C-alpha positions as a Python dict, from the first residue, in 0.01 Angstrom:
ca = {
    (1, 'M'): (0, 0, 0),
    (2, 'N'): (-71, -305, -209),
    (3, 'Y'): (266, -445, -315),
    (4, 'T'): (251, -681, -611),
    (5, 'G'): (598, -629, -760),
    (6, 'K'): (433, -570, -1098),
    (7, 'R'): (419, -215, -1238),
    (8, 'N'): (74, -264, -1385),
    (9, 'S'): (-95, -382, -1065),
    (10, 'G'): (-123, -279, -704),
    (11, 'W'): (-24, 52, -552),
    (12, 'W'): (335, 53, -430),
    (13, 'Y'): (673, 222, -417),
    (14, 'R'): (998, 40, -335),
    (15, 'G'): (1251, 323, -376),
    (16, 'R'): (1588, 278, -544),
    (17, 'V'): (1703, -78, -587),
    (18, 'G'): (2022, -145, -781),
    (19, 'G'): (2025, 205, -928),
    (20, 'Q'): (1666, 180, -1056),
    (21, 'E'): (1361, 341, -896),
    (22, 'L'): (1081, 86, -853),
    (23, 'W'): (712, 186, -847),
    (24, 'S'): (372, 85, -979),
    (25, 'F'): (194, 289, -1243),
    (26, 'S'): (-76, 376, -988),
    (27, 'W'): (195, 524, -763),
    (28, 'A'): (342, 749, -1033),
    (29, 'V'): (74, 811, -1299),
    (30, 'A'): (-235, 1018, -1212),
    (31, 'D'): (-471, 835, -1448),
    (32, 'S'): (-355, 501, -1311),
    (33, 'L'): (-404, 617, -950),
    (34, 'Q'): (-768, 715, -995),
    (35, 'F'): (-836, 391, -1185),
    (36, 'Y'): (-670, 184, -910),
    (37, 'L'): (-861, 357, -630),
    (38, 'L'): (-1194, 304, -805),
    (39, 'T'): (-1137, -63, -896),
    (40, 'S'): (-919, -199, -615),
    (41, 'R'): (-1044, -478, -394),
    (42, 'R'): (-736, -459, -165),
    (43, 'G'): (-553, -169, -4),
    (44, 'S'): (-689, 183, -37),
    (45, 'R'): (-1020, 206, -219),
    (46, 'A'): (-1234, 500, -320),
    (47, 'E'): (-1579, 586, -438),
    (48, 'E'): (-1649, 878, -668),
    (49, 'V'): (-1862, 1157, -519),
    (50, 'D'): (-2033, 1439, -706),
    (51, 'S'): (-1867, 1746, -560),
    (52, 'A'): (-1559, 1877, -382),
    (53, 'G'): (-1774, 1968, -81),
    (54, 'E'): (-1833, 1597, -12),
    (55, 'L'): (-1464, 1523, 41),
    (56, 'D'): (-1280, 1465, 369),
    (57, 'L'): (-917, 1488, 475),
    (58, 'G'): (-709, 1228, 293),
    (59, 'D'): (-940, 1211, -10),
    (60, 'V'): (-807, 1254, -364),
    (61, 'I'): (-895, 1486, -650),
    (62, 'S'): (-793, 1389, -1004),
    (63, 'Y'): (-757, 1656, -1274),
    (64, 'D'): (-818, 1607, -1646),
    (65, 'W'): (-678, 1934, -1780),
    (66, 'D'): (-797, 1899, -2140),
    (67, 'G'): (-1124, 1713, -2083),
    (68, 'D'): (-1026, 1405, -2284),
    (69, 'G'): (-1105, 1155, -2008),
    (70, 'R'): (-742, 1091, -1907),
    (71, 'Y'): (-632, 1241, -1576),
    (72, 'Q'): (-295, 1415, -1567),
    (73, 'H'): (-273, 1532, -1204),
    (74, 'S'): (-376, 1423, -854),
    (75, 'T'): (-392, 1601, -521),
    (76, 'V'): (-467, 1499, -163),
    (77, 'V'): (-713, 1691, 55),
    (78, 'T'): (-512, 1813, 356),
    (79, 'A'): (-730, 2089, 506),
    (80, 'M'): (-1060, 2272, 464),
    (81, 'D'): (-1113, 2644, 412),
    (82, 'P'): (-1355, 2841, 636),
    (83, 'N'): (-1641, 2748, 401),
    (84, 'G'): (-1566, 2375, 432),
    (85, 'M'): (-1415, 2345, 85),
    (86, 'P'): (-1105, 2131, 30),
    (87, 'L'): (-751, 2262, 31),
    (88, 'V'): (-500, 2028, -130),
    (89, 'N'): (-133, 1941, -134),
    (90, 'A'): (60, 1831, -441),
    (91, 'H'): (421, 1801, -548),
    (92, 'T'): (452, 1868, -924),
    (93, 'V'): (480, 2233, -827),
    (94, 'S'): (504, 2227, -448),
    (95, 'S'): (158, 2318, -327),
    (96, 'K'): (40, 2328, 33),
    (97, 'H'): (-322, 2403, 119),
    (98, 'R'): (-399, 2520, -235),
    (99, 'Y'): (-767, 2571, -324),
    (100, 'W'): (-896, 2248, -478),
    (101, 'S'): (-1008, 2387, -817),
    (102, 'Y'): (-652, 2477, -927),
    (103, 'T'): (-783, 2753, -1153),
    (104, 'D'): (-462, 2945, -1076),
    (105, 'S'): (-253, 2671, -1242),
    (106, 'P'): (-106, 2725, -1590),
    (107, 'A'): (-232, 2373, -1671),
    (108, 'W'): (-596, 2465, -1599),
    (109, 'T'): (-823, 2517, -1902),
    (110, 'E'): (-1194, 2577, -1957),
    (111, 'R'): (-1213, 2205, -2045),
    (112, 'T'): (-1070, 2089, -1709),
    (113, 'R'): (-1270, 1809, -1550),
    (114, 'Y'): (-1241, 1682, -1194),
    (115, 'R'): (-1290, 1344, -1035),
    (116, 'F'): (-1362, 1355, -661),
    (117, 'L'): (-1251, 1037, -486),
    (118, 'H'): (-1359, 966, -131),
    (119, 'I'): (-1136, 706, 35),
    (120, 'V'): (-1373, 452, 185),
    (121, 'D'): (-1118, 276, 405),
    (122, 'S'): (-1066, 375, 766),
    (123, 'F'): (-715, 402, 904),
}
C-alpha cells in the first residue's frame, strides 16, 4: 500500500476510525484504481497489456461496462483455466475463479471494454 492519508492520492485503507471508514479513492473506486496503477511511482504499479492471455496471477482487469472510458469494476487474477486464460475473484457479487470476460454478468453489454493491467512489481 501507499498510505498518504489523502483520499485523492496513494492506495490505502485504514478501516474504521472514530465511526468513519477511511480509504483512498484508488482503494474503493474502480476507475481510480486503474488510474493509480498506471501512473504510480510508488507502491504497486502496472503496465497495460493487450490481452487477457498476457496476465499472471495477481494482475488486475478493469471493466468499462458501457464503453464510455470510465471503469466501473475491477477483478484480480487468481487462477488460470486449462487453456491458460485468467480466472478472477471479485466481491461486488462474490465471485471466485470466474472467467475473466464476465459475459455472464448482468452488467456486461456489447459495449464492454477491458483494461488488462500487469503488475510490474515483484513481491
